GROMACS .gro file of C-alpha atoms in nm:
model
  398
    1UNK     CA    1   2.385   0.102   1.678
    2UNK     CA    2   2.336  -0.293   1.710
    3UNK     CA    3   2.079  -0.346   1.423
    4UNK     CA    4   1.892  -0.689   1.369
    5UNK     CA    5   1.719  -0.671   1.001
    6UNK     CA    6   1.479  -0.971   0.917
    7UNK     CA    7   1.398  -0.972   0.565
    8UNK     CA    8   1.189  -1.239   0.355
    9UNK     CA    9   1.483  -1.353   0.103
   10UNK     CA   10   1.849  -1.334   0.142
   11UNK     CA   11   1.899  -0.936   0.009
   12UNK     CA   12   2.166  -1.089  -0.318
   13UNK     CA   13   2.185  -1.151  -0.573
   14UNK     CA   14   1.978  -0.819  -0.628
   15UNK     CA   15   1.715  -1.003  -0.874
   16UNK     CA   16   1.419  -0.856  -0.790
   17UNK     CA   17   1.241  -0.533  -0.599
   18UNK     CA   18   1.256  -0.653  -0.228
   19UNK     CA   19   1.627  -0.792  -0.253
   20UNK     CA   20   1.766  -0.520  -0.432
   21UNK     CA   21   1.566  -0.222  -0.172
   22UNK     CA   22   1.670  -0.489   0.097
   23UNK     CA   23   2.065  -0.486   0.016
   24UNK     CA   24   2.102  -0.102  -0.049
   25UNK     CA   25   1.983  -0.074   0.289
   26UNK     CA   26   2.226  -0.289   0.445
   27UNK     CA   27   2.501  -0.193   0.212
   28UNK     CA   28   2.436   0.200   0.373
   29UNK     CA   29   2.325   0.130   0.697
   30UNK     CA   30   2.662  -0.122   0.748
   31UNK     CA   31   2.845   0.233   0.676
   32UNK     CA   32   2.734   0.345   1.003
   33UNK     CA   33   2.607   0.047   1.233
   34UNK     CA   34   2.632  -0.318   1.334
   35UNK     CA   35   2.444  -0.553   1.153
   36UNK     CA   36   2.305  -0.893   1.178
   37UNK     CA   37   2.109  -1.045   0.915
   38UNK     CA   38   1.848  -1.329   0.946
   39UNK     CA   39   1.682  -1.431   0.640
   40UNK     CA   40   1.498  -1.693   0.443
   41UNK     CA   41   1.700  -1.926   0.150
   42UNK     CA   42   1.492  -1.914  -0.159
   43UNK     CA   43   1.534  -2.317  -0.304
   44UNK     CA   44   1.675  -2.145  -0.646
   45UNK     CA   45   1.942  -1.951  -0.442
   46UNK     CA   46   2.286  -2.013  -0.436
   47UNK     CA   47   2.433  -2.030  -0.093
   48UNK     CA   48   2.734  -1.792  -0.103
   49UNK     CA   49   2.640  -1.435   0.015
   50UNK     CA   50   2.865  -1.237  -0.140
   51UNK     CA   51   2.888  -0.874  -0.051
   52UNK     CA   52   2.689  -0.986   0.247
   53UNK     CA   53   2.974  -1.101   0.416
   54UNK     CA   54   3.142  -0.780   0.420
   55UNK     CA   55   2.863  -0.610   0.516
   56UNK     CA   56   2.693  -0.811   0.801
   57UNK     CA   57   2.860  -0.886   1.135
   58UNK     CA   58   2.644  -1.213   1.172
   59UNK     CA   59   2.402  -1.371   0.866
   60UNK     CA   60   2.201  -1.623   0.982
   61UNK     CA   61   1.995  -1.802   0.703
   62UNK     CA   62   1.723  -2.065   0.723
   63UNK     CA   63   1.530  -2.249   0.420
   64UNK     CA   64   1.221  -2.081   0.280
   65UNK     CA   65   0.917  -2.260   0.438
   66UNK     CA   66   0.667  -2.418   0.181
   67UNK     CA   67   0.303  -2.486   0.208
   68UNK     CA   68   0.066  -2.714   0.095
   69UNK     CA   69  -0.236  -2.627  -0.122
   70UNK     CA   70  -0.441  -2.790   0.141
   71UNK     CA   71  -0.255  -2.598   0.416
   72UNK     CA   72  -0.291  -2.249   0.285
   73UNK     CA   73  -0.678  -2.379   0.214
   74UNK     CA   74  -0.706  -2.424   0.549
   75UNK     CA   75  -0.552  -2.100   0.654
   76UNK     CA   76  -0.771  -1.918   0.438
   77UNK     CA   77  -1.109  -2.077   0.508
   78UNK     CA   78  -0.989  -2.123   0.938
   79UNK     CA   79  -0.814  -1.821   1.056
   80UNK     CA   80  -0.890  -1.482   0.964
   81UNK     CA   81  -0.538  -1.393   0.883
   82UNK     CA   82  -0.437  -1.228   0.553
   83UNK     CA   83  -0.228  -1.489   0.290
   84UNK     CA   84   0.050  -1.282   0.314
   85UNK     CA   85   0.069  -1.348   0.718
   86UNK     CA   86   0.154  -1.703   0.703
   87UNK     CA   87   0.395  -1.742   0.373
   88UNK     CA   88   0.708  -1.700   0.578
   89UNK     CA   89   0.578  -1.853   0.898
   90UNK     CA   90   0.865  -2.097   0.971
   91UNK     CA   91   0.921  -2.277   1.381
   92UNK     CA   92   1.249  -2.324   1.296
   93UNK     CA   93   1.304  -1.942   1.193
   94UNK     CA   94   1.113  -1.831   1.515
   95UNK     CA   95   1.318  -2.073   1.742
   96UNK     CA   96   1.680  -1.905   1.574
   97UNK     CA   97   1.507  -1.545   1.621
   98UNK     CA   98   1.479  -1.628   2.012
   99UNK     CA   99   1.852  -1.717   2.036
  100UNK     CA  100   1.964  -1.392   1.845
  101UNK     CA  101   1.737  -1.210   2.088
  102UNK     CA  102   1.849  -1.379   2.407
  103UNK     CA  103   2.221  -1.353   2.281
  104UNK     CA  104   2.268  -0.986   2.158
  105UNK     CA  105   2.136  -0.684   2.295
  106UNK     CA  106   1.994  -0.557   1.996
  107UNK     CA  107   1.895  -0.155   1.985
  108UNK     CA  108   1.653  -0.166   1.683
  109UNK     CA  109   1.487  -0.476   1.475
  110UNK     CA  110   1.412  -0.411   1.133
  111UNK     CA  111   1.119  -0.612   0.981
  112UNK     CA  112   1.123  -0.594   0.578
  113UNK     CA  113   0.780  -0.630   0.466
  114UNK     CA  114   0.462  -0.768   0.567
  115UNK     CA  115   0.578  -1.169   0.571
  116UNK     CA  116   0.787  -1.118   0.872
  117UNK     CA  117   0.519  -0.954   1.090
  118UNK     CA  118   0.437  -1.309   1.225
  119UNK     CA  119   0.785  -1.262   1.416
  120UNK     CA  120   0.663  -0.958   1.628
  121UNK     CA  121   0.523  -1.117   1.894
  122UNK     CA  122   0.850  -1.300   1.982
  123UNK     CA  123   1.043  -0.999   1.943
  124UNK     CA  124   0.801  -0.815   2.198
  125UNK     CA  125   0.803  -1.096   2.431
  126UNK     CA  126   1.204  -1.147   2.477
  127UNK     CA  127   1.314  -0.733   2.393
  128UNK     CA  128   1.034  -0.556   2.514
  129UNK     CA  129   1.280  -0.253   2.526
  130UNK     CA  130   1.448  -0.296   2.174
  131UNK     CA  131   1.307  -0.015   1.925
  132UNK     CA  132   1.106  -0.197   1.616
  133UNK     CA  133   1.090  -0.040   1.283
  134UNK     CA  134   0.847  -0.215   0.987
  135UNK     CA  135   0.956  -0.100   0.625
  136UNK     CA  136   0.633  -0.132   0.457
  137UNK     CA  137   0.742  -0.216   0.112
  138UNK     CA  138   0.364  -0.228  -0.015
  139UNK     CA  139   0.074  -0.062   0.162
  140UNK     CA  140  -0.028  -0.415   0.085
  141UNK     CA  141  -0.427  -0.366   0.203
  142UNK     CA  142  -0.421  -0.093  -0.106
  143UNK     CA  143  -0.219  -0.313  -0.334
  144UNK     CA  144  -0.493  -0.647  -0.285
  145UNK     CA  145  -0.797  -0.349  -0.309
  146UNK     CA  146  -0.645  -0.232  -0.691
  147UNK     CA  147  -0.634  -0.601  -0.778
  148UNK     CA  148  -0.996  -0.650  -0.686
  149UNK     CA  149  -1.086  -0.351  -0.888
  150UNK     CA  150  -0.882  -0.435  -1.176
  151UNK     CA  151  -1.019  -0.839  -1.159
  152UNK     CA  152  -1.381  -0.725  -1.095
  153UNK     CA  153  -1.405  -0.586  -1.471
  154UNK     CA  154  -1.325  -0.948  -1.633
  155UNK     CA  155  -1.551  -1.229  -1.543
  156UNK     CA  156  -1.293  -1.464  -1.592
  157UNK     CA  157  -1.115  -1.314  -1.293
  158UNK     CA  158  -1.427  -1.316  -1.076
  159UNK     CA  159  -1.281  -1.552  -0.813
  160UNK     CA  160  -0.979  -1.390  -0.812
  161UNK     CA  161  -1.137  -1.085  -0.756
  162UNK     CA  162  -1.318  -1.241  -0.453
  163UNK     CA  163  -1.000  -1.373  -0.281
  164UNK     CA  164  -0.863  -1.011  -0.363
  165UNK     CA  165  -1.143  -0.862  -0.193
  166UNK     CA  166  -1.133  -1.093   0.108
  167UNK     CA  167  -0.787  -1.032   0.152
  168UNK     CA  168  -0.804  -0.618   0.174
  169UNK     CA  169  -1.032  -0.623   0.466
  170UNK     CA  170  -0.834  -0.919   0.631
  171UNK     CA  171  -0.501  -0.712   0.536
  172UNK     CA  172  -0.679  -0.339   0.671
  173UNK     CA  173  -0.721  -0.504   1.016
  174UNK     CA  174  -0.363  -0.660   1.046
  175UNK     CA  175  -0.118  -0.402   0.857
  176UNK     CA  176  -0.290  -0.161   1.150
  177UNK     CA  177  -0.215  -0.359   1.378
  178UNK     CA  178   0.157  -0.489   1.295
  179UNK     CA  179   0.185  -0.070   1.265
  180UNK     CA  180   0.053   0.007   1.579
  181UNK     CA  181   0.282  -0.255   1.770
  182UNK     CA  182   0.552  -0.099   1.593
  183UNK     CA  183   0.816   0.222   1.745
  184UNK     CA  184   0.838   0.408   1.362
  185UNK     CA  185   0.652   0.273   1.040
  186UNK     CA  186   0.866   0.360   0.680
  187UNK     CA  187   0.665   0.419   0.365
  188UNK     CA  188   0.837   0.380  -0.041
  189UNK     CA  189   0.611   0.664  -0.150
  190UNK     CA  190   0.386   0.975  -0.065
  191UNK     CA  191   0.121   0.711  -0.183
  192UNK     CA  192   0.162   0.452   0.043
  193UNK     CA  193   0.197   0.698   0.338
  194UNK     CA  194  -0.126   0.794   0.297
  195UNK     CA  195  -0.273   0.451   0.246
  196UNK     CA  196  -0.070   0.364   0.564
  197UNK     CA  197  -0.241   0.667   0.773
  198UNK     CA  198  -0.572   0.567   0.704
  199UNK     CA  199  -0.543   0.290   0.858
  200UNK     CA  200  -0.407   0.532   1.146
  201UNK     CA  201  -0.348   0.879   1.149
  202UNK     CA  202  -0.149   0.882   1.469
  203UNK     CA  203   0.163   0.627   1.337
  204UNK     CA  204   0.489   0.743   1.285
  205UNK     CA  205   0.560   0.732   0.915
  206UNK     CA  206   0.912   0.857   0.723
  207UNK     CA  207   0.926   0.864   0.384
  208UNK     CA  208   1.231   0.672   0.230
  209UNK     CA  209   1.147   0.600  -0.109
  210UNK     CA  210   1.339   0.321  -0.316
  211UNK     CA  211   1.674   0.406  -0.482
  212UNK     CA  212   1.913   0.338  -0.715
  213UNK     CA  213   2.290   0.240  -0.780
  214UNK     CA  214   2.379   0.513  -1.027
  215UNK     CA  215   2.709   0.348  -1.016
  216UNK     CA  216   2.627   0.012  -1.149
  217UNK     CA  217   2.358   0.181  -1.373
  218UNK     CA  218   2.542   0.479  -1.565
  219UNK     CA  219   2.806   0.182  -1.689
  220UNK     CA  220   2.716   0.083  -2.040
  221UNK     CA  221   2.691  -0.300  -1.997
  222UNK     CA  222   2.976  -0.493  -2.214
  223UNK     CA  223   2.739  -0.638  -2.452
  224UNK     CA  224   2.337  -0.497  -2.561
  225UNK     CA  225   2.048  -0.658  -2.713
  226UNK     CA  226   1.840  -0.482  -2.927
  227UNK     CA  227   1.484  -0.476  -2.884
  228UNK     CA  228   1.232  -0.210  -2.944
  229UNK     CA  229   1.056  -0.223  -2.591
  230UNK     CA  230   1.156  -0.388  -2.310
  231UNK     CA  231   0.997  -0.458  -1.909
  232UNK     CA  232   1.186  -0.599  -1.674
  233UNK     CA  233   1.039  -0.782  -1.349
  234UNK     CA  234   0.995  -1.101  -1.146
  235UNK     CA  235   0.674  -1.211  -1.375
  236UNK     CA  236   0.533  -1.457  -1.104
  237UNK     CA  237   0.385  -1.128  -0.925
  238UNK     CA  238   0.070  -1.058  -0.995
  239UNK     CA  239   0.102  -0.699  -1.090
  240UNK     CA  240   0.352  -0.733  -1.386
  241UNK     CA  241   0.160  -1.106  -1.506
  242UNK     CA  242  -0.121  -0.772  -1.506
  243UNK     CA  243   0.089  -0.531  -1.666
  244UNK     CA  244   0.245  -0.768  -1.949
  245UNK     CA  245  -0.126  -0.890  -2.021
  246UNK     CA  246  -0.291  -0.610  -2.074
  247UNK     CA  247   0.015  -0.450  -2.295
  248UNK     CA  248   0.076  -0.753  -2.516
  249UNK     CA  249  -0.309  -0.800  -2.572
  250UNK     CA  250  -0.436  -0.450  -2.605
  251UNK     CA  251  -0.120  -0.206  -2.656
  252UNK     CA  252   0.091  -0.423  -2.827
  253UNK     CA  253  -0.096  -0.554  -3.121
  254UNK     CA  254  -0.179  -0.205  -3.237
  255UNK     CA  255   0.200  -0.151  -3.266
  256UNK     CA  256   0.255  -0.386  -3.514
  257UNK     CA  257  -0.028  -0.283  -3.677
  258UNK     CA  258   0.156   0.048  -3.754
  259UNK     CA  259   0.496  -0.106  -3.770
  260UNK     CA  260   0.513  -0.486  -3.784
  261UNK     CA  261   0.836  -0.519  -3.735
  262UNK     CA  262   0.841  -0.384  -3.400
  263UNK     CA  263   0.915  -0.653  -3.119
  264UNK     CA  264   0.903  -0.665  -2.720
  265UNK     CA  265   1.104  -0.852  -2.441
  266UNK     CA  266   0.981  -0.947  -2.119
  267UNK     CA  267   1.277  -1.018  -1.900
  268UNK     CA  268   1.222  -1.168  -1.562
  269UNK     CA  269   1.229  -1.501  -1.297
  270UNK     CA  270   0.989  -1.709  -1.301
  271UNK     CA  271   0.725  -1.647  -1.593
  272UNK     CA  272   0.342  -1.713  -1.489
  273UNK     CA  273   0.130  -1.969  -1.711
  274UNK     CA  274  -0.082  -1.713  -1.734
  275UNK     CA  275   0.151  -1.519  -1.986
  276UNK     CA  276   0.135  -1.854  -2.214
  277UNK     CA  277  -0.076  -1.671  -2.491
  278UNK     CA  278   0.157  -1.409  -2.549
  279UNK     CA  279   0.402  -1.650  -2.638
  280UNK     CA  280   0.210  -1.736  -2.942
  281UNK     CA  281   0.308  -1.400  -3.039
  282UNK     CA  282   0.620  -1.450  -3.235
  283UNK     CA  283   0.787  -1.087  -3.200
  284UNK     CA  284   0.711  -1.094  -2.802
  285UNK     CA  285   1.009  -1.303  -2.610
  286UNK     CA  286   0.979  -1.394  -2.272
  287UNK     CA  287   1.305  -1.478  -2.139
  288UNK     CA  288   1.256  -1.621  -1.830
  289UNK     CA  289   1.569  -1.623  -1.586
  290UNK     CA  290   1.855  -1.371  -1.697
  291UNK     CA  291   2.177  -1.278  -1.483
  292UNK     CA  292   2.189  -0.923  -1.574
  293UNK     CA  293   1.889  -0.699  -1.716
  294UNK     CA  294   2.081  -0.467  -1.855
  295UNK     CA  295   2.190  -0.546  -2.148
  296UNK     CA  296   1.823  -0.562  -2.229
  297UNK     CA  297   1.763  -0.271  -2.115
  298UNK     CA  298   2.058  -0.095  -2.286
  299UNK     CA  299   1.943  -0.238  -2.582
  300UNK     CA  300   1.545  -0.186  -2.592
  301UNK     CA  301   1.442   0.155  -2.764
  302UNK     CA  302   1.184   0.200  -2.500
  303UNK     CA  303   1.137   0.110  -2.158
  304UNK     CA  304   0.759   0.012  -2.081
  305UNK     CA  305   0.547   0.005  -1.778
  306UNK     CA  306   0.198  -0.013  -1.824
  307UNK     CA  307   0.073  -0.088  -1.476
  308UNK     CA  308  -0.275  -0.161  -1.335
  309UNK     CA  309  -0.206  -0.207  -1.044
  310UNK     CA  310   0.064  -0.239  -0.770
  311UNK     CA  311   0.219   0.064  -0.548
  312UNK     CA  312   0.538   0.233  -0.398
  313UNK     CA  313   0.840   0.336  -0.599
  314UNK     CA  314   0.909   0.123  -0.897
  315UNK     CA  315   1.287   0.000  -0.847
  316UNK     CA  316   1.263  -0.126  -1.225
  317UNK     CA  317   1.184   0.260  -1.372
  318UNK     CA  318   1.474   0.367  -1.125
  319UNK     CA  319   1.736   0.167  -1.329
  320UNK     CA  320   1.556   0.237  -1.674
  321UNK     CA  321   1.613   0.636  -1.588
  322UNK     CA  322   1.963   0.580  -1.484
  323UNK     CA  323   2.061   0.417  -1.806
  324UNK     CA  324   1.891   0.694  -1.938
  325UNK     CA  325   1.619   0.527  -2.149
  326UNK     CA  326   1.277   0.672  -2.227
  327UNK     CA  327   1.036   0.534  -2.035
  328UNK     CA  328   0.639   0.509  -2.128
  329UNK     CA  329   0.417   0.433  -1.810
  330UNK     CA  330   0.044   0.426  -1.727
  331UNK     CA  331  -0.038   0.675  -1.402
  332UNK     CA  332  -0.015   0.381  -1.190
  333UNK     CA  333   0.311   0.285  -1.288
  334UNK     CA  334   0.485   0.606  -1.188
  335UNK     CA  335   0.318   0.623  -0.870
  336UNK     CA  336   0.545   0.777  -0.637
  337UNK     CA  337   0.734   0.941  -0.840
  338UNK     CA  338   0.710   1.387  -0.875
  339UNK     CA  339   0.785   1.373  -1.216
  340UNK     CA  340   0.657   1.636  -1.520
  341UNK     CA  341   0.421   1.403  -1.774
  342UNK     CA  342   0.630   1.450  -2.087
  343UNK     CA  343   0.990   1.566  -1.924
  344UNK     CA  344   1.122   1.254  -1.755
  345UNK     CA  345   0.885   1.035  -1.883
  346UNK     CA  346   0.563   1.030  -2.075
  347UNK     CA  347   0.231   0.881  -1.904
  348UNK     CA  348  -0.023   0.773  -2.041
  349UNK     CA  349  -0.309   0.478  -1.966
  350UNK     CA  350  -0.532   0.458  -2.298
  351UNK     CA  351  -0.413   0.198  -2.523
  352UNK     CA  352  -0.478   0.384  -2.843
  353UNK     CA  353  -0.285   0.669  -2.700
  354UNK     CA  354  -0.016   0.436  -2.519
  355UNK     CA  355   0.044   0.295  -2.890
  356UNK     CA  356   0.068   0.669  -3.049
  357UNK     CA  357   0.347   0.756  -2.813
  358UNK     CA  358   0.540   0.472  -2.847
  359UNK     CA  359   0.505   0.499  -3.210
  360UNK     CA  360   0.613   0.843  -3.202
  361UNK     CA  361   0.973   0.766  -2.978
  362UNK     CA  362   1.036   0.472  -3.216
  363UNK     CA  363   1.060   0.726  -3.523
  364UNK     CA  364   1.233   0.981  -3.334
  365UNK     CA  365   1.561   0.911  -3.127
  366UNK     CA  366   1.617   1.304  -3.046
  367UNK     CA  367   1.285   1.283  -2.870
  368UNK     CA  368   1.433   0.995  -2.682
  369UNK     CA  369   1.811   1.123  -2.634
  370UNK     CA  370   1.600   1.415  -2.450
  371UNK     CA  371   1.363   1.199  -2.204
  372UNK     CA  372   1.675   0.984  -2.130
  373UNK     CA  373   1.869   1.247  -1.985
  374UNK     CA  374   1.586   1.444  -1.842
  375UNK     CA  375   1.489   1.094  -1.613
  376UNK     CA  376   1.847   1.064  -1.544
  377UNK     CA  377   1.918   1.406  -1.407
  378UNK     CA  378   1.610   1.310  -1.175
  379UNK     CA  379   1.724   1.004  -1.021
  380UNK     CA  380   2.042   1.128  -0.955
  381UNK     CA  381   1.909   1.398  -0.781
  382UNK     CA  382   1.665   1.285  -0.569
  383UNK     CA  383   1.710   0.890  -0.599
  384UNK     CA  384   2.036   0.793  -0.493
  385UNK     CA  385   2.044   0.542  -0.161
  386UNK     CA  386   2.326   0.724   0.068
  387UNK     CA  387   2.051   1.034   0.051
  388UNK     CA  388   1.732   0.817   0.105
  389UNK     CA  389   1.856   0.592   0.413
  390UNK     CA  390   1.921   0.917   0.688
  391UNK     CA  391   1.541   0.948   0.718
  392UNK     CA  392   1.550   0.582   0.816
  393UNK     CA  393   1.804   0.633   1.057
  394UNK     CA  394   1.598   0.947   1.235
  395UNK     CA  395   1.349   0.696   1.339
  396UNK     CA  396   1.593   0.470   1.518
  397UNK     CA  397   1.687   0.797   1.686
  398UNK     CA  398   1.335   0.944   1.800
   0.00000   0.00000   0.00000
């Protein structure tokens, strides 16, 4: 088939959740089809593509729009779109869309994630015939509803909690629709699917959870660096700024209460203000900006993900369980996942209990050799791409 695949960053380097779902699913789907790639530039990017080369028949790649303060003011307070909506909304994008369209006779377009909905209409107006597919990446009306919760309990996050709350009904009204106008809807998890279906129980939903490159992942990196717990993630999005907070200031310090010599590494893109106080922290790093996570994560004793909120499949615990690390996570934070609590990994989302099993894998390594392999017998059964992408495929066939 003659695939067109929008997606809201170029899909590599694989830095972060979206590009690295985004690129497995070109890398497989290029096995079988045509594709042509239009995409945003991020300003940090690089501009060679890499594997994308090989993969794509055409890559067509624009700069990433930016907006104002007072423009996405506006937007908010004027139109009754969700935030989301307009990110990604770019004239110049939409104006190389309707040349693709007019030029190729595509048989399905691919829209990755919510910030490319905007491009529907034109899509519907010059291939009324073509077969659309939206990979939902976040039941994102869910994902704004958990922050409101979550905000609502700290005054100090009181307006936050408000724009959160504005946002889920604004996002309820137009994730239904963008998955109404769409042929076949795909969901990351059993979660999300459900979310999605309340919104409608008649769309077409498959299932294609993220994966992972057991490849890249089973190869001990040249180099490690030892750390007793580790969390990867791009920590300018708002559930892992959540995550880090609430470990660092109510998990973390009972730790090294127990064992002060115990230290953390947060290793990500793009660190928030917000995580400035656990800088003061001298035994927490924040890295900031790293090539390659895994040496941090080869090196950390335990992997940590002590989520609040957020949804889908975590792409982060994917490559933890691959490298066969033991992984402690909150319920929220292995959302989507069918694992046994205490087998693959342990869950737990007390803090005074959070701290007791982490204590307890720190003094024993057997107990971690054990949940190591058990997680990475999982994901190689049931989370390795070339299995994951078919189900995508049925729904360019139905």
């Amino acid at each position: 088939m003659n695939l067109l695949i929008l997606t809201p960053q170029r899909p590599y380097p694989t830095h972060q959740g979206t590009a690295i779902r985004n690129f497995y699913i070109i890398a497989e789907l290029a096995k079988r089809h045509q594709i042509s790639l239009l995409t945003f530039l991020e300003a940090d990017q690089s501009p060679g593509h890499g594997p994308l080369e090989d993969l794509c028949r055409s890559i067509d790649i624009l700069p990433a729009p930016t907006r104002s303060t007072l423009t996405r003011l506006k937007q908010l307070v004027f139109t009754n779109r969700p935030d989301m909506s307009w990110r990604l909304w770019s004239h110049d994008f939409d104006r190389r869309l309707r040349q693709l369209l007019q030029e190729n006779a595509f048989d399905v377009v691919q829209i990755e994630g919510i910030e490319m909905s905007p491009y529907l209409p034109t899509i519907k107006e010059l291939a009324p015939q073509t077969k659309i597919i939206y990979d939902d990446h976040n039941a994102e009306w869910l994902l704004q509803y958990r922050n409101f919760t979550t905000d609502l309990k700290n005054p100090g996050r009181w307006i936050a909690a408000a724009y959160s709350f504005i946002q889920t009904q604004r996002l309820k009204r137009y994730e239904r629709r963008v998955c109404r106008q769409a042929k076949g809807v795909i969901a990351v998890s059993e979660a999300d699917k459900e979310a999605i279906l309340q919104l409608d129980p008649a769309l077409k939903i498959a299932l294609v959870p993220n994966g992972v490159d057991l490849k890249l992942h089973s190869q001990h990196p040249a180099q490690s660096i030892p750390v007793d717990l580790v969390f990867t993630g791009k920590m300018d999005y708002r559930p892992n700024i959540d995550a880090m907070l609430w470990f660092g200031q109510e998990v973390f310090p009972l730790i090294q209460k127990e064992r002060p010599q115990s230290t953390l590494a947060i290793v990500g893109q793009r660190p928030h203000p917000r995580l400035g106080p656990l800088r003061e922290n001298r035994a927490i790093t924040i890295t900031g900006y790293v090539d390659d996570v895994r040496p941090y994560i080869a090196g950390a004793a335990v992997y940590i993900a002590p989520f609040r909120v957020g949804g889908g499949t975590r792409l982060k615990l994917l490559e933890a369980m691959a490298m066969r690390k033991p992984i402690v996570a909150t319920g929220v934070g292995a959302e989507g996942f069918p694992i046994t609590n205490n087998k693959e990994m342990i869950l737990v989302d007390d803090p005074a209990l959070m701290t007791k099993a982490i204590l307890r894998l720190l003094d024993n390594p057997q107990i971690c050799h054990e949940l190591g392999k058990n997680a990475c017998q999982f994901v190689s059964t049931h989370y390795a791409w070339e299995a994951l992408v078919p189900a995508m495929e049925a729904l360019y066939e139905g």
